[in-house]
């Protein structure tokens, strides 16, 4: 907690003005939600937020049924061949090329400092927010409050993120009532959850602020730092083409996306990289739903690092393939 703001919430919004501007909003009643009263007591004890302060903040919050609906039908549940069409596009690649060229110095510096491939940094920002064009239409407070109170399967996770969000707003001076993000509460150009924002965002332009909402330079450095902290290996592949023999590869597929067997061990299951690879390198057999049947790839530790950003193998593969397309377009037209 920032010692400059002990026990205060400097970003409490003007609740009545906010309510007037948002006719759908309805003030939350603490008495109706025991979980919210418990949360407020914990925030008071752990972080010095008074119940009065939090009640004022939550007057800005609304329970949003559409957030629950969105949570129950995430795009990642689509078959791979449909999911891919939304992200691995020529338009997104060309926008990625422009973003890369516009921020070439900062992207190069991120690669040198954290070892992450430039096309992966660019592709993540492209998949997440189309390079900042779509950073989310929900207020983060609405999203995290709704999911804490109305989404039992993951209520504990979102309760923690709500705690982290309020701490983040106190530390940064953000307006808790107005910060926009995804239906899950992810924020900014790289769509960091509040806990990741607090732990892994970096001030990459040296202006004294870690601004992921409006600063693409901080977003670039923070994406690279995130992947670095989750095990990205500089110069190593993320995925590879695979050749399958026999039927034992079915058992390798069952092991999931975390690389747990070496290339040498995978050979015992009839799984072989199409290109020569270090036999000691760990890999996972990744299966995807193609239009004409299963599609298989090898996923290495760097692929797994991308899944730490988003747990879906569809997401990670979209990042890899969009990154490859962006790099191809960069190489085809390097000077424009």
Coordinates of C-alpha atoms in Angstrom, one line a residue:
X1 CA 0.0 0.0 0.0
X2 CA 1.3 3.5 -0.9
X3 CA 2.2 5.2 2.3
X4 CA 1.3 8.5 0.9
X5 CA -2.4 7.6 1.2
X6 CA -2.8 5.8 4.5
X7 CA -6.5 4.8 5.1
X8 CA -7.8 7.1 2.3
X9 CA -9.4 6.6 -1.0
X10 CA -8.5 9.7 -3.1
X11 CA -10.2 8.4 -6.2
X12 CA -13.7 8.2 -4.8
X13 CA -15.9 9.4 -7.5
X14 CA -18.8 11.9 -7.4
X15 CA -21.4 9.2 -7.0
X16 CA -24.5 11.2 -7.7
X17 CA -23.1 12.7 -10.9
X18 CA -22.1 9.2 -12.0
X19 CA -25.6 7.9 -11.3
X20 CA -27.2 10.7 -13.2
X21 CA -25.0 10.0 -16.2
X22 CA -25.7 6.3 -16.1
X23 CA -29.5 5.6 -15.8
X24 CA -28.9 1.8 -15.5
X25 CA -26.8 2.1 -12.4
X26 CA -28.4 1.3 -9.1
X27 CA -26.7 1.9 -5.7
X28 CA -25.8 -1.4 -4.0
X29 CA -27.3 -2.0 -0.6
X30 CA -24.7 -3.4 1.8
X31 CA -27.5 -4.9 3.9
X32 CA -28.6 -7.0 0.9
X33 CA -25.2 -8.6 0.4
X34 CA -23.5 -10.1 3.4
X35 CA -20.5 -11.0 1.2
X36 CA -20.0 -7.3 0.5
X37 CA -20.2 -6.4 4.2
X38 CA -17.6 -9.1 4.9
X39 CA -15.4 -7.7 2.1
X40 CA -15.7 -4.2 3.5
X41 CA -14.7 -5.4 7.0
X42 CA -11.7 -7.2 5.6
X43 CA -10.6 -4.1 3.6
X44 CA -10.9 -2.0 6.7
X45 CA -8.8 -4.5 8.8
X46 CA -6.2 -5.2 6.1
X47 CA -5.9 -1.9 4.3
X48 CA -7.5 0.8 6.2
X49 CA -10.5 1.4 4.0
X50 CA -13.5 2.4 6.1
X51 CA -16.9 1.0 5.6
X52 CA -18.2 4.5 4.8
X53 CA -15.6 5.0 2.1
X54 CA -16.4 1.7 0.5
X55 CA -20.2 2.3 0.6
X56 CA -19.6 5.5 -1.2
X57 CA -17.5 3.8 -3.9
X58 CA -20.0 0.9 -4.3
X59 CA -22.8 3.5 -4.9
X60 CA -21.2 3.6 -8.4
X61 CA -21.4 -0.1 -8.9
X62 CA -24.2 -2.0 -10.7
X63 CA -24.9 -5.7 -10.8
X64 CA -24.8 -6.5 -14.5
X65 CA -26.5 -9.7 -15.7
X66 CA -24.9 -9.3 -19.1
X67 CA -21.5 -9.7 -17.4
X68 CA -22.5 -13.1 -16.1
X69 CA -23.8 -14.1 -19.5
X70 CA -20.5 -13.1 -21.1
X71 CA -18.6 -15.0 -18.5
X72 CA -20.6 -18.1 -19.3
X73 CA -20.0 -18.0 -23.1
X74 CA -16.4 -16.9 -23.6
X75 CA -15.1 -16.8 -27.1
X76 CA -12.4 -19.3 -26.2
X77 CA -15.1 -22.0 -26.2
X78 CA -15.4 -21.7 -30.0
X79 CA -13.7 -24.3 -32.1
X80 CA -10.2 -23.3 -33.1
X81 CA -11.0 -22.7 -36.8
X82 CA -13.7 -20.2 -35.8
X83 CA -11.8 -18.6 -33.0
X84 CA -8.8 -18.1 -35.3
X85 CA -10.8 -16.1 -37.8
X86 CA -11.5 -13.4 -35.2
X87 CA -7.8 -12.7 -34.5
X88 CA -5.5 -14.0 -37.2
X89 CA -6.5 -11.6 -40.0
X90 CA -4.7 -9.6 -42.6
X91 CA -6.2 -6.4 -41.1
X92 CA -4.8 -7.2 -37.6
X93 CA -1.5 -8.1 -39.1
X94 CA -1.2 -4.8 -41.0
X95 CA -2.3 -2.8 -37.9
X96 CA 0.4 -4.8 -36.0
X97 CA 3.0 -3.8 -38.5
X98 CA 2.1 -0.1 -38.1
X99 CA 2.1 -0.5 -34.3
X100 CA 5.5 -2.2 -34.4
X101 CA 7.0 0.5 -36.7
X102 CA 5.5 3.3 -34.6
X103 CA 7.1 1.9 -31.4
X104 CA 10.1 0.1 -32.9
X105 CA 12.6 1.5 -30.4
X106 CA 10.5 0.6 -27.4
X107 CA 9.7 -2.9 -28.7
X108 CA 13.4 -3.5 -29.4
X109 CA 14.3 -2.3 -25.9
X110 CA 11.7 -4.7 -24.4
X111 CA 13.2 -7.6 -26.4
X112 CA 16.7 -6.7 -25.1
X113 CA 15.6 -6.3 -21.5
X114 CA 13.2 -9.2 -21.2
X115 CA 14.1 -11.5 -24.1
X116 CA 10.6 -11.7 -25.6
X117 CA 10.1 -11.8 -29.3
X118 CA 8.8 -8.5 -30.7
X119 CA 6.1 -10.1 -32.8
X120 CA 4.7 -11.8 -29.6
X121 CA 4.5 -8.5 -27.8
X122 CA 2.7 -6.9 -30.7
X123 CA 0.4 -9.8 -31.2
X124 CA -0.7 -9.9 -27.6
X125 CA -1.7 -6.3 -27.7
X126 CA -3.4 -6.9 -31.0
X127 CA -5.4 -9.9 -29.8
X128 CA -6.3 -8.2 -26.5
X129 CA -7.5 -4.8 -27.7
X130 CA -6.7 -4.4 -31.4
X131 CA -3.8 -2.2 -30.5
X132 CA -5.8 -0.1 -28.1
X133 CA -8.9 0.4 -30.2
X134 CA -11.1 -1.8 -27.9
X135 CA -10.1 -1.7 -24.3
X136 CA -13.5 -2.7 -22.9
X137 CA -17.0 -1.3 -22.4
X138 CA -17.7 -2.3 -18.8
X139 CA -16.6 -0.4 -15.7
X140 CA -14.1 -2.6 -13.9
X141 CA -15.9 -1.9 -10.6
X142 CA -19.2 -3.3 -12.2
X143 CA -17.4 -6.3 -13.5
X144 CA -15.5 -7.3 -10.4
X145 CA -18.5 -6.6 -8.1
X146 CA -20.9 -8.5 -10.2
X147 CA -18.6 -11.5 -10.5
X148 CA -17.8 -11.4 -6.8
X149 CA -21.5 -11.5 -5.8
X150 CA -23.1 -13.4 -8.6
X151 CA -20.6 -15.8 -10.0
X152 CA -20.1 -18.5 -7.4
X153 CA -17.8 -20.8 -9.4
X154 CA -15.0 -18.1 -9.3
X155 CA -16.3 -15.7 -6.7
X156 CA -13.1 -16.1 -4.6
X157 CA -10.9 -15.1 -7.5
X158 CA -12.9 -12.0 -8.4
X159 CA -13.2 -11.0 -4.8
X160 CA -9.4 -11.0 -4.6
X161 CA -9.2 -9.0 -7.9
X162 CA -11.7 -6.5 -6.4
X163 CA -9.4 -6.0 -3.5
X164 CA -6.5 -5.5 -5.8
X165 CA -8.4 -3.1 -7.9
X166 CA -9.3 -0.8 -5.0
X167 CA -5.7 -0.9 -3.8
X168 CA -4.6 -0.1 -7.4
X169 CA -6.9 2.9 -7.6
X170 CA -5.6 4.2 -4.3
X171 CA -2.0 3.8 -5.3
X172 CA -2.4 5.4 -8.8
X173 CA -5.2 7.9 -8.4
X174 CA -7.5 6.2 -10.9
X175 CA -11.2 6.9 -10.6
X176 CA -12.6 3.7 -9.4
X177 CA -16.0 4.5 -10.8
X178 CA -14.9 5.3 -14.3
X179 CA -12.1 2.9 -15.2
X180 CA -13.3 0.7 -18.1
X181 CA -12.2 -2.8 -19.0
X182 CA -13.5 -6.2 -20.0
X183 CA -16.4 -8.2 -18.6
X184 CA -13.9 -10.0 -16.4
X185 CA -12.3 -6.8 -15.1
X186 CA -9.1 -6.8 -17.3
X187 CA -7.7 -3.3 -18.0
X188 CA -5.8 -1.2 -20.5
X189 CA -4.1 -1.9 -23.8
X190 CA -2.7 -5.3 -22.6
X191 CA -5.8 -6.2 -20.5
X192 CA -4.1 -6.9 -17.2
X193 CA -6.2 -8.0 -14.3
X194 CA -5.7 -5.7 -11.3
X195 CA -3.4 -8.1 -9.4
X196 CA -1.2 -8.4 -12.5
X197 CA -1.2 -4.6 -13.0
X198 CA 0.0 -4.1 -9.4
X199 CA 2.7 -6.8 -9.6
X200 CA 3.9 -6.8 -13.2
X201 CA 3.2 -3.5 -14.9
X202 CA 6.3 -1.4 -15.5
X203 CA 7.1 2.2 -16.0
X204 CA 8.8 1.6 -19.3
X205 CA 9.0 5.2 -20.5
X206 CA 10.5 6.5 -17.2
X207 CA 7.8 9.1 -16.5
X208 CA 7.2 8.0 -13.0
X209 CA 3.9 6.3 -13.7
X210 CA 2.8 2.7 -14.7
X211 CA 0.0 3.6 -17.1
X212 CA -1.5 0.7 -19.0
X213 CA -4.7 2.6 -19.8
X214 CA -3.3 5.1 -22.2
X215 CA 0.4 4.6 -22.6
X216 CA 1.5 2.1 -25.3
X217 CA 5.1 2.2 -24.2
X218 CA 4.3 1.1 -20.7
X219 CA 2.0 -1.6 -22.2
X220 CA 4.8 -2.9 -24.4
X221 CA 7.3 -3.2 -21.5
X222 CA 4.6 -4.7 -19.2
X223 CA 3.7 -7.4 -21.7
X224 CA 7.3 -8.4 -22.1
X225 CA 7.9 -8.3 -18.3
X226 CA 4.8 -10.4 -17.7
X227 CA 6.0 -13.1 -20.1
X228 CA 9.5 -12.9 -18.8
X229 CA 8.3 -13.5 -15.2
X230 CA 6.3 -16.5 -16.4
X231 CA 9.2 -18.3 -17.9
X232 CA 9.7 -16.9 -21.4
X233 CA 13.0 -18.2 -22.8
X234 CA 14.8 -15.8 -25.1
X235 CA 15.5 -17.2 -28.6
X236 CA 13.5 -20.4 -28.0
X237 CA 10.5 -21.4 -30.1
X238 CA 6.9 -21.3 -28.9
X239 CA 5.5 -23.9 -31.2
X240 CA 6.6 -26.3 -33.9
X241 CA 5.1 -28.5 -36.7
X242 CA 4.7 -32.1 -35.7
X243 CA 4.7 -35.5 -37.3
X244 CA 2.6 -38.3 -35.7
X245 CA 3.1 -42.1 -36.0
X246 CA 0.9 -44.8 -34.6
X247 CA -1.8 -44.2 -32.0
X248 CA 0.1 -43.7 -28.8
X249 CA 0.2 -39.9 -29.3
X250 CA -3.3 -39.9 -27.9
X251 CA -1.8 -40.4 -24.4
X252 CA 0.6 -37.5 -25.0
X253 CA -2.3 -35.3 -26.0
X254 CA -4.0 -36.0 -22.6
X255 CA -1.1 -34.4 -20.7
X256 CA -2.3 -30.9 -21.4
X257 CA -0.5 -27.7 -22.5
X258 CA 2.3 -27.7 -19.9
X259 CA 5.4 -29.2 -21.4
X260 CA 6.1 -32.3 -19.3
X261 CA 8.0 -34.6 -21.7
X262 CA 11.2 -34.0 -23.6
X263 CA 11.3 -34.3 -27.4
X264 CA 13.2 -37.5 -26.8
X265 CA 10.4 -38.9 -24.6
X266 CA 7.7 -37.8 -26.9
X267 CA 9.2 -40.0 -29.6
X268 CA 8.1 -43.0 -27.6
X269 CA 4.5 -41.9 -28.1
X270 CA 5.0 -41.4 -31.9
X271 CA 5.4 -37.6 -31.6
X272 CA 8.2 -36.1 -33.7
X273 CA 9.1 -32.5 -34.5
X274 CA 9.3 -31.8 -38.2
X275 CA 12.4 -29.7 -37.7
X276 CA 15.4 -30.8 -35.9
X277 CA 15.1 -29.9 -32.2
X278 CA 17.1 -30.3 -29.1
X279 CA 16.0 -33.7 -27.8
X280 CA 16.1 -32.5 -24.2
X281 CA 13.7 -29.6 -24.9
X282 CA 10.3 -30.1 -23.2
X283 CA 7.2 -30.0 -25.3
X284 CA 3.4 -30.7 -25.2
X285 CA 1.3 -32.1 -27.9
X286 CA -1.4 -29.4 -28.6
X287 CA -4.6 -30.5 -30.4
X288 CA -6.9 -27.9 -32.1
X289 CA -10.2 -28.2 -33.9
X290 CA -9.6 -27.7 -37.6
X291 CA -12.4 -27.4 -40.2
X292 CA -11.5 -30.9 -41.5
X293 CA -10.5 -32.6 -38.2
X294 CA -7.8 -32.2 -35.5
X295 CA -4.8 -30.1 -36.1
X296 CA -1.7 -30.8 -34.0
X297 CA 1.3 -28.7 -33.0
X298 CA 4.1 -29.0 -30.5
X299 CA 3.9 -26.4 -27.7
X300 CA 7.1 -25.5 -26.0
X301 CA 7.8 -23.6 -22.7
X302 CA 7.2 -20.3 -24.5
X303 CA 3.8 -21.4 -25.6
X304 CA 3.0 -22.3 -22.0
X305 CA 4.2 -18.9 -20.9
X306 CA 1.6 -17.3 -23.2
X307 CA -1.1 -19.4 -21.6
X308 CA -0.2 -17.8 -18.3
X309 CA -1.5 -14.6 -19.8
X310 CA -4.7 -16.4 -20.9
X311 CA -5.3 -20.0 -20.0
X312 CA -6.8 -20.9 -23.4
X313 CA -4.7 -22.8 -25.9
X314 CA -6.8 -21.2 -28.6
X315 CA -5.7 -17.8 -27.3
X316 CA -2.0 -18.8 -27.1
X317 CA -2.1 -20.2 -30.6
X318 CA -3.8 -17.1 -32.0
X319 CA -1.0 -15.0 -30.5
X320 CA 1.6 -17.2 -32.1
X321 CA 0.0 -17.3 -35.5
X322 CA -0.8 -13.6 -35.6
X323 CA 2.8 -12.8 -34.5
X324 CA 4.1 -15.0 -37.3
X325 CA 1.9 -13.2 -39.8
X326 CA 3.0 -9.8 -38.5
X327 CA 6.6 -10.7 -38.8
X328 CA 6.1 -11.9 -42.4
X329 CA 4.5 -8.6 -43.3
X330 CA 7.3 -6.7 -41.6
X331 CA 9.9 -8.6 -43.6
X332 CA 8.0 -8.1 -46.9
X333 CA 7.8 -4.4 -46.4
X334 CA 10.5 -3.3 -43.9
X335 CA 10.9 0.4 -44.9
X336 CA 7.4 1.8 -45.4

